[in-house]
XYZ file of C-alpha atoms in Angstrom:
519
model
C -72.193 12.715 -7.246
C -73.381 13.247 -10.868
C -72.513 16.625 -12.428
C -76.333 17.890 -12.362
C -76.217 17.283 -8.260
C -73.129 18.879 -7.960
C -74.058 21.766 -9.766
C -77.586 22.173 -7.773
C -75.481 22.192 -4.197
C -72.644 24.800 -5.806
C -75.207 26.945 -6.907
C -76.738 27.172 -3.380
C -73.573 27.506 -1.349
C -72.873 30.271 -3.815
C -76.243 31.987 -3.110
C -75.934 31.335 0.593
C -72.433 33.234 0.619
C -73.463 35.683 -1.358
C -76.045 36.926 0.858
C -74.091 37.057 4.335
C -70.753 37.761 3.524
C -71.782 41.340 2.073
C -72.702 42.270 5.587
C -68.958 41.497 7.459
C -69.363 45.358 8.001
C -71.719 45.286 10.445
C -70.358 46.167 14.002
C -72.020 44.080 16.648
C -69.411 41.546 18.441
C -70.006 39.430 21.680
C -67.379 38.327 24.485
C -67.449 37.092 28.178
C -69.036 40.482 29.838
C -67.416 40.705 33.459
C -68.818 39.444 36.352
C -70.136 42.841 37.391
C -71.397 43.979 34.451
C -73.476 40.636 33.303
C -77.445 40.487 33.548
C -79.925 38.155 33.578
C -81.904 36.836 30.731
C -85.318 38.313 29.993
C -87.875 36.359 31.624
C -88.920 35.897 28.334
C -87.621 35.549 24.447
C -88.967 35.112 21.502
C -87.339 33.786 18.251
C -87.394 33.281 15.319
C -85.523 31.545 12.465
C -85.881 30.638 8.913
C -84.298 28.676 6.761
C -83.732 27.758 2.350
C -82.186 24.897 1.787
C -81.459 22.973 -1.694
C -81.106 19.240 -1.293
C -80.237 16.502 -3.945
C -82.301 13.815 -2.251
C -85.186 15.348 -0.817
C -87.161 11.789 -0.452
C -83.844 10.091 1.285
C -84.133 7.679 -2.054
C -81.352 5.066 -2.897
C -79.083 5.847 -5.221
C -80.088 6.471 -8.945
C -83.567 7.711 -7.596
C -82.784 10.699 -6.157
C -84.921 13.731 -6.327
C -83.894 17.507 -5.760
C -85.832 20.003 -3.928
C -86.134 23.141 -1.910
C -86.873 23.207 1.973
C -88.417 25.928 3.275
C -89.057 26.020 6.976
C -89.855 28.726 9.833
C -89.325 28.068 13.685
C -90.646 30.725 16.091
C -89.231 29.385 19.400
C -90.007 30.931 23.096
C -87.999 30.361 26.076
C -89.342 31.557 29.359
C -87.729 31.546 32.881
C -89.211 32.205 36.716
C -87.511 32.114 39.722
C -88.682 32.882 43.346
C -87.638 32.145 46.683
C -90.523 29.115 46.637
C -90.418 28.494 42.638
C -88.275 27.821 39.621
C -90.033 26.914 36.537
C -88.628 26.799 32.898
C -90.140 26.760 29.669
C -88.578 26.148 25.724
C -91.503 25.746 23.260
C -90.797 25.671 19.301
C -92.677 24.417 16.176
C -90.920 24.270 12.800
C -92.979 24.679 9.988
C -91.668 23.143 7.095
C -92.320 22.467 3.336
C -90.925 21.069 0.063
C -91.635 23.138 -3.017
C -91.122 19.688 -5.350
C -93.405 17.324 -3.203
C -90.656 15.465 -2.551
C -91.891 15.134 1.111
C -95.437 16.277 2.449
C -94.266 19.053 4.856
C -95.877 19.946 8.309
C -95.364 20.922 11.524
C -92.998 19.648 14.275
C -93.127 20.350 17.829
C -90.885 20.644 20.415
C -91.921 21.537 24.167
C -89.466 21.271 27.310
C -91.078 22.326 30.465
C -90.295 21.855 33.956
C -91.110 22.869 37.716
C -89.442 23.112 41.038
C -91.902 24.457 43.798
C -91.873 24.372 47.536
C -95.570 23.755 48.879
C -94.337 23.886 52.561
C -91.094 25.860 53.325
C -88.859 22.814 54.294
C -91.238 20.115 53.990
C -93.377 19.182 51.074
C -92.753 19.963 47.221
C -93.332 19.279 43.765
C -91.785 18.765 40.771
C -92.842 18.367 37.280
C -92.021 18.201 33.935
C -93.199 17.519 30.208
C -91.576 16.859 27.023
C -93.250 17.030 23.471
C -90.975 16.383 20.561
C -89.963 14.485 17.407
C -88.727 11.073 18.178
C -87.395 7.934 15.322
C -90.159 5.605 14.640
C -87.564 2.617 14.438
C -84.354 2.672 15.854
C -82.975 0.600 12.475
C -84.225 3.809 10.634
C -82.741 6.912 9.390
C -82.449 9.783 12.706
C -85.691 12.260 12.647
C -84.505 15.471 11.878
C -86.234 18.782 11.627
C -87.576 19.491 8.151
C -88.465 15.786 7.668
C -91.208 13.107 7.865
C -89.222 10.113 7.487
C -88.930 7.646 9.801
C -91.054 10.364 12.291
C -93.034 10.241 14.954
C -94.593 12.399 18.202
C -93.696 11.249 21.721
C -95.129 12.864 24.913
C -93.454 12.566 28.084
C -95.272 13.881 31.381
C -93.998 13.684 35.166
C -95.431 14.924 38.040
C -93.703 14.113 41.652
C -94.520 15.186 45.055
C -92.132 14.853 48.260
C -91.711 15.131 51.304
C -88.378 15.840 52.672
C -87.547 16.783 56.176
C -83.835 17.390 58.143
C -84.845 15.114 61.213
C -81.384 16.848 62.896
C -78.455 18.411 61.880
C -77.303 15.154 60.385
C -80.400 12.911 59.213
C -82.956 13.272 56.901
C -85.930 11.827 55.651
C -87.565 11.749 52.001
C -90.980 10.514 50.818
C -91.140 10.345 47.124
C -93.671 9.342 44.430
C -92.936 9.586 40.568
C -95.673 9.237 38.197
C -95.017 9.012 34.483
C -96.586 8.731 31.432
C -94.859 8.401 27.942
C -97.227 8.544 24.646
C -96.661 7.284 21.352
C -99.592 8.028 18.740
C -97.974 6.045 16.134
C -97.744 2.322 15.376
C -99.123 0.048 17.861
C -96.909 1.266 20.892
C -100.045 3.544 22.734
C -98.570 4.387 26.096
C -96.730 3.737 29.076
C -97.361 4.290 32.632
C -94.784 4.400 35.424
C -95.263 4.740 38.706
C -92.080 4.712 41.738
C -92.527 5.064 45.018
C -89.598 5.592 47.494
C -89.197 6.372 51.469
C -85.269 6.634 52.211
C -84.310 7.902 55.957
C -80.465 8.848 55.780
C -78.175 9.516 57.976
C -74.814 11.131 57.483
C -71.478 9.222 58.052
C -69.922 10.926 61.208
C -67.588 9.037 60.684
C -70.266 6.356 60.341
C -73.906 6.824 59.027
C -76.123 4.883 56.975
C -79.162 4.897 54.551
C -82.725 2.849 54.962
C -84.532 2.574 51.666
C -87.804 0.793 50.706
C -89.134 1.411 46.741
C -91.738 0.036 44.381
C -91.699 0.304 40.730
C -94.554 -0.609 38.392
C -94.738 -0.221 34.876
C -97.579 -1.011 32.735
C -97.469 -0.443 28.745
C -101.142 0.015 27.319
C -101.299 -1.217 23.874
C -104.012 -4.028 22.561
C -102.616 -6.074 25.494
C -101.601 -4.613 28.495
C -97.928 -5.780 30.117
C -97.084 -4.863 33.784
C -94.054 -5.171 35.624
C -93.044 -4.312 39.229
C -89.985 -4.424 41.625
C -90.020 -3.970 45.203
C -86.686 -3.451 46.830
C -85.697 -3.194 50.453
C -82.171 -2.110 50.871
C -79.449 -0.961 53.667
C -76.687 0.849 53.365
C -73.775 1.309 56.110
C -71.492 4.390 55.262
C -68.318 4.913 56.645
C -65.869 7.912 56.265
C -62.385 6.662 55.670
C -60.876 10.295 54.923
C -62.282 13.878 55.163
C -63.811 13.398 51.413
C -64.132 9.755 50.978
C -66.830 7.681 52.282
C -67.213 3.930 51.591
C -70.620 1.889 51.830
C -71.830 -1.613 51.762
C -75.426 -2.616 50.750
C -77.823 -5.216 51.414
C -80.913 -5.927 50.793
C -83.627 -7.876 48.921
C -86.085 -7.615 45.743
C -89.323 -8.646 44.887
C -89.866 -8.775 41.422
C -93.707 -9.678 39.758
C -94.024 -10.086 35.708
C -96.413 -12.776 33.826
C -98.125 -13.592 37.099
C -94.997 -14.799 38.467
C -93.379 -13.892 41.597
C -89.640 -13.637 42.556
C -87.946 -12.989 45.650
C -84.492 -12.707 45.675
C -81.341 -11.245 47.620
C -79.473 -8.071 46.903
C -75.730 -7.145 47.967
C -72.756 -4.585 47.070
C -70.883 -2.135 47.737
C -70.584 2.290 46.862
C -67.957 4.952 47.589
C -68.055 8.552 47.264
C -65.615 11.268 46.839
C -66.342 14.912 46.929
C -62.775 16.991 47.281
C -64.219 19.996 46.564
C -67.125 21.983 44.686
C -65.453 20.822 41.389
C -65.295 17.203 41.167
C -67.818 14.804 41.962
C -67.112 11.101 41.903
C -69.973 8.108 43.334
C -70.356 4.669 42.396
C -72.408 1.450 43.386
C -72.365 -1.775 42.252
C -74.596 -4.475 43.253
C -75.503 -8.188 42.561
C -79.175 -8.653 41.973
C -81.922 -11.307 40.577
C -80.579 -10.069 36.785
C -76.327 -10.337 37.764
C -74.510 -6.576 38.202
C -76.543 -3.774 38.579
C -75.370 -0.263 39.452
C -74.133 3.064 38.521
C -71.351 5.823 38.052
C -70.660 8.850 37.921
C -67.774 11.748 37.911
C -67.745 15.118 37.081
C -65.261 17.645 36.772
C -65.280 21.957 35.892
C -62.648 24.122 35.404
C -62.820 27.549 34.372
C -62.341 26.571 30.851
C -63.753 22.648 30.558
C -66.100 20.563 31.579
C -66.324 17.246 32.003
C -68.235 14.156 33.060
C -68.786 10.141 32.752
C -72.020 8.605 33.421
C -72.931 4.631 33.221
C -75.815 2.745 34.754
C -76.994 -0.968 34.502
C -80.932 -1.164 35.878
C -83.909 -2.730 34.840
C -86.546 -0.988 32.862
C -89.583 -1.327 30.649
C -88.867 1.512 28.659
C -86.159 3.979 27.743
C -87.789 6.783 28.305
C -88.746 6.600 32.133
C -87.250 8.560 34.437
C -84.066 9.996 33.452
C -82.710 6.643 31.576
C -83.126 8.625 27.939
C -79.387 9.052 26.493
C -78.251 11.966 25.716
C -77.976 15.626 26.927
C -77.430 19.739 26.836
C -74.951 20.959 26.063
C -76.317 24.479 27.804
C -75.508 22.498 31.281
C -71.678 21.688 31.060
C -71.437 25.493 29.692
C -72.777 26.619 32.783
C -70.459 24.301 34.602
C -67.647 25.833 33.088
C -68.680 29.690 33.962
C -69.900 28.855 37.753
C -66.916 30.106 38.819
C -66.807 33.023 36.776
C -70.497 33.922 37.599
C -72.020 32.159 40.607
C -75.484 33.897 40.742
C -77.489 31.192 38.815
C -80.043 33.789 37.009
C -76.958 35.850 35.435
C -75.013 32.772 34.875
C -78.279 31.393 32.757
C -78.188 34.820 31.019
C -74.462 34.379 29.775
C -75.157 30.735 28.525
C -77.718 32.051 26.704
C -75.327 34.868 25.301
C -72.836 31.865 24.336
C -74.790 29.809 22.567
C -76.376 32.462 20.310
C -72.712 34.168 19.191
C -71.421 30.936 18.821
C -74.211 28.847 16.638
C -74.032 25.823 19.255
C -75.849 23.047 18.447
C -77.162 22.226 22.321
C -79.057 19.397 22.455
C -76.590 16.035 21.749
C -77.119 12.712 20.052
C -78.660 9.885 22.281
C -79.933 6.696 21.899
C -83.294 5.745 20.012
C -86.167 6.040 22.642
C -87.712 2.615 22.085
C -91.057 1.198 23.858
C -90.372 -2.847 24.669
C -93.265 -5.250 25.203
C -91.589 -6.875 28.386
C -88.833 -6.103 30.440
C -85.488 -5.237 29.203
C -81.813 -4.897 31.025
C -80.500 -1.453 30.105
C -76.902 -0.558 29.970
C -76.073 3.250 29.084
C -72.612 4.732 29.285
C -71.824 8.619 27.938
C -69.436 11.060 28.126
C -69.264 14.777 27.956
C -66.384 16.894 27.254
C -67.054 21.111 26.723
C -64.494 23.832 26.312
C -64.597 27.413 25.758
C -62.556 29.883 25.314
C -62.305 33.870 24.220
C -62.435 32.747 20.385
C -63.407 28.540 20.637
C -65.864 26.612 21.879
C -65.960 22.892 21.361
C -67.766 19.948 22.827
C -67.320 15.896 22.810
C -70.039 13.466 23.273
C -69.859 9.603 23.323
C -72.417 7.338 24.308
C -73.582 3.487 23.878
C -76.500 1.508 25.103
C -77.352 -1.965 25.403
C -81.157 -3.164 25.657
C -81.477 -6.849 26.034
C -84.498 -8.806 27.702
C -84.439 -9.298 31.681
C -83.757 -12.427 32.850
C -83.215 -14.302 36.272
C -80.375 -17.132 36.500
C -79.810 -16.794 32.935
C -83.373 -17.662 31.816
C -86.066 -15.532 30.605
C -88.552 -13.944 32.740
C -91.262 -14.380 30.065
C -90.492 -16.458 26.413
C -93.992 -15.730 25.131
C -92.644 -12.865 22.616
C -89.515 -12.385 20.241
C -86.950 -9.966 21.491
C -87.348 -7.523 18.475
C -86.086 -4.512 20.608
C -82.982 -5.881 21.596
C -80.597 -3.678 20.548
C -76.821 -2.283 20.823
C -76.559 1.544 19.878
C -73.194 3.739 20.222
C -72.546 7.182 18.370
C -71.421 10.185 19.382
C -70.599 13.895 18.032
C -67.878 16.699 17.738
C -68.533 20.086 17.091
C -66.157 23.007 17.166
C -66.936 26.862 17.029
C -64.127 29.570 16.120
C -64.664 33.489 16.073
C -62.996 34.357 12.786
C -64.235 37.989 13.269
C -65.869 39.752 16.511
C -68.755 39.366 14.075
C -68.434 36.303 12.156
C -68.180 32.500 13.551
C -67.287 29.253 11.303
C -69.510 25.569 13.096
C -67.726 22.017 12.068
C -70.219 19.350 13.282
C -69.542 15.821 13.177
C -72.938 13.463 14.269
C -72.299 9.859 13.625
C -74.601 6.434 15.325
C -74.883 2.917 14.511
C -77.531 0.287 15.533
C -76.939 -3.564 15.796
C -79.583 -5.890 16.474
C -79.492 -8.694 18.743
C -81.600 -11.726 19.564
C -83.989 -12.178 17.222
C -82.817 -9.261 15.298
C -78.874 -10.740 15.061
C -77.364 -9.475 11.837
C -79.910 -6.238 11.496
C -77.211 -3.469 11.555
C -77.642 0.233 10.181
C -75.301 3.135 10.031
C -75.658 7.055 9.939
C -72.756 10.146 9.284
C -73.217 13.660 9.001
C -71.086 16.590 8.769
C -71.933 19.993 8.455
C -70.392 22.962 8.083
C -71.889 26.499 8.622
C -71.248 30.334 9.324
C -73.139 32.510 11.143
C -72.578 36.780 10.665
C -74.010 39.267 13.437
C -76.005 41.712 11.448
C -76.507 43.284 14.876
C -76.864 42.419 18.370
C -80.567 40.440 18.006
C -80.263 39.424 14.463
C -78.099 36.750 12.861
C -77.252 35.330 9.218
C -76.412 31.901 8.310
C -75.240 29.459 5.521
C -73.887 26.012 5.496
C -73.620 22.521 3.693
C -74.584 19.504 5.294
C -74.154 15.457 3.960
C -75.355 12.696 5.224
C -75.056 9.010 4.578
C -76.898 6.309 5.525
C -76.240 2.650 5.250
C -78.310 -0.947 6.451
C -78.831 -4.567 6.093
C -82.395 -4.101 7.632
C -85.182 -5.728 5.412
C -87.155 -2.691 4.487
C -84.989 -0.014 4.077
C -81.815 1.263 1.852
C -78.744 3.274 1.918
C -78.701 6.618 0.777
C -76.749 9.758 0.622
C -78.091 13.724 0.545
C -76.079 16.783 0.559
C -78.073 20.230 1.296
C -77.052 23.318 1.335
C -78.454 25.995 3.388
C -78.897 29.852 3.895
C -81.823 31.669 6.894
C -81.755 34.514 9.349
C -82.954 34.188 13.616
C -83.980 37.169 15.151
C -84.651 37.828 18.852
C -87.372 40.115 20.007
């Protein structure tokens, strides 16, 4: 870094210390209230943050072109929660407003909506669920990650979900579900205009006493709409026999057939495996399938474990899908839900529980939402492969978290060939990354963040060779002023490094100083 960069970032860190540290007076603390004396959230808050920062690249230029600047940005955020008897429904809405006082970038506004909703229609019987998602996505995976307070590499997805049910206890030990998912993902820019999924599933199950057993018949169809349309559907029928081998372990094998339709082309083909479950106790959670299909293993696992101080879980599937985003295949997750893992125990009334997170995350500066891989739209059917893993602790004065994930996209295919050779595979795609973040309490009123956010894309197929690289660390400190207001200051770097045709490595350092309040 030349000596007129280096001096820029000093001279903000300096000016970001300067104007929280003169407050390490102020008396307002936070620590694990007892279970007795814990409430719940408001059903509603309101937030606000802002935010100067001083960066020596504020275009993400290659080296020797770099241009300083100062970002300015405001984010009034709401979170809203409802529960009832027949009702749960959540809400997190945010826009930051952002500019550059150099030009260096345009500015604008960003959303970010999460919304969902759990309703009974008929006590027992019939319900609903529903949820939407509005927020800043990466234009190109091979590109630099979308970050708040930027343009590049940008865009706006919208994902919307809306699935009624039926499901009925036929006795004490069998049960019967109904299901339809309808989805739509959006994607105003570039030529990718929207997807449409829809699933249908009717699944009569019956628990293993010690033997039971599962009857399943499903339909998936998903069409992208761009100048061409491109459908694809499955229909599986599938059997499961259960069997419980010990008080917590049942074992299952699985037949079955598909039906698979792409191009005009039909396949029908056989289906097989195996699954096992173990559930010792309300703390660990361990189920797996595996199963041969048209496209070779297909399948999934999962295991989960809480303490009163950790968390932890590993999750891998291997399905079929035209697009990332459908139904729960996005990588990545919240950090919010292996805290509330942890303090189950602690505080087992979910609404007070919810309230506590809440208190966490604020004292501590937590960065809750984790890395994941790029959301990319496919014109034809790709093999997906995602594994992650999730680590959270917390203690009186730490909190830290672990994520890992990879994903593998490659084109679906049937006895090795192609189901349709009519375009490239330009989405193919390996991702992995991953992040580390750890929180101390230095003071009751002052808290030091190390962040660690790291990802790398290779290409495969057509795009063999294409391989691009991002790091960033940050480092920040957050002071109570009092119990609804909070100070902050940090310094962030990032590099970024490719072979992609199109775009170039770079490096930017910012440096950081804003305020949140709750109301």
């Amino acid at each position: 870094m030349d000596p007129r960069r280096s001096r820029l970032v000093c001279e903000a860190v300096a000016i970001a210390w300067g104007s929280v540290l003169p407050v390490a007076m102020v008396h307002a603390q936070f620590t694990l209230p007892a279970e007795g004396e814990a409430r719940q959230s408001p059903p509603a808050i309101l937030e606000v943050s802002s935010q100067i920062g001083a960066t020596d690249n504020g275009h993400l230029d290659p080296k020797g072109q770099e241009r300083s600047d100062v970002i300015l940005s405001v984010r009034p955020q709401l979170r809203m929660s409802r529960r009832s008897a027949a009702m749960k429904f959540d809400l997190d809405a945010a826009v930051t407003l952002f500019g550059y006082t150099n030009g260096s970038q345009q500015g604008g506004a960003v959303p970010d909506l999460r919304a969902s909703l759990q309703s009974t229609l008929v006590d027992r019987w019939v319900y609903l669920d529903a949820r939407a998602h509005i927020r800043q996505s990466e234009a190109d995976e091979f590109g630099t990650r979308a970050y708040q307070g930027s343009d590049v590499n940008r865009r706006i997805e919208g994902i919307y979900q809306i699935s009624p049910y039926i499901e009925r206890e036929i006795d004490s030990n069998t049960t019967a579900l109904v299901r339809h998912d309808l989805g739509l993902t959006i994607h105003p820019a570039g030529d990718s205009a929207q997807l449409l999924t829809n699933q249908t599933l009717a699944r009569i199950t019956r628990k293993p006493t010690p033997i039971g057993g599962t009857i399943e018949l499903s339909r998936l169809d998903t069409e992208t709409r761009r100048a061409t349309s491109n459908r694809f559907t499955i229909e599986g029928r599938r059997a499961q026999g259960t069997f419980a081998v010990a008080e917590h372990v049942v074992l299952g094998a699985i037949v079955g057939m598909d039906r698979s339709r792409f191009a005009g082309t039909d396949y029908t083909d056989t289906r097989y495996g195996a699954a096992v479950q173990w559930n010792p106790g309300p703390r660990t959670e361990l189920s797996a399938e595996l199963e041969h299909r048209f496209f070779g293993r297909s399948g999934s696992f999962l295991f989960r474990h809480r303490m009163p101080s950790m968390s932890f879980s590993i999750n891998a599937s291997r399905q079929p899908v035209l697009e990332t985003s459908s139904f729960g295949v996005r990588s990545g997750a919240d950090v919010r839900n292996f805290l509330d893992a942890i303090l189950t125990t602690r505080y087992p009334d979910p609404a007070t529980r919810e309230g506590v997170v809440d208190q966490v995350v604020a004292s501590r500066g937590l960065d809750t939402r984790s890395p994941g891989a790029v959301d990319i739209v496919a014109n034809y059917p790709q093999l997906v492969t995602n594994v992650q893993a999730d680590w959270t602790w917390l203690s009186a004065r730490n909190a830290a978290s672990l994520i890992l994930y990879a994903q593998t996209r490659t084109r679906l295919s049937r006895e090795g060939d192609p189901l349709a050779s009519s375009t490239l595979s330009t989405t193919d795609s390996r991702q992995s990354g991953g992040s580390v973040q750890f929180s101390r309490r230095l003071t009751p009123q002052l808290t030091a963040n190390l962040l660690a956010r790291w990802s790398k894309v290779k290409g495969v197929a057509a795009r063999e060779g294409d391989v691009s690289d991002e790091r960033t660390l940050r480092l920040a400190m957050r002071q109570a002023l009092s119990p609804r207001t909070t100070a902050f200051a940090g310094v962030e770097h990032t590099r970024f490094s490719t072979t992609v045709a199109g775009y170039h490595d770079y490096s930017a350092t910012l440096a950081f100083v804003g305020m949140s309040h709750r109301f």
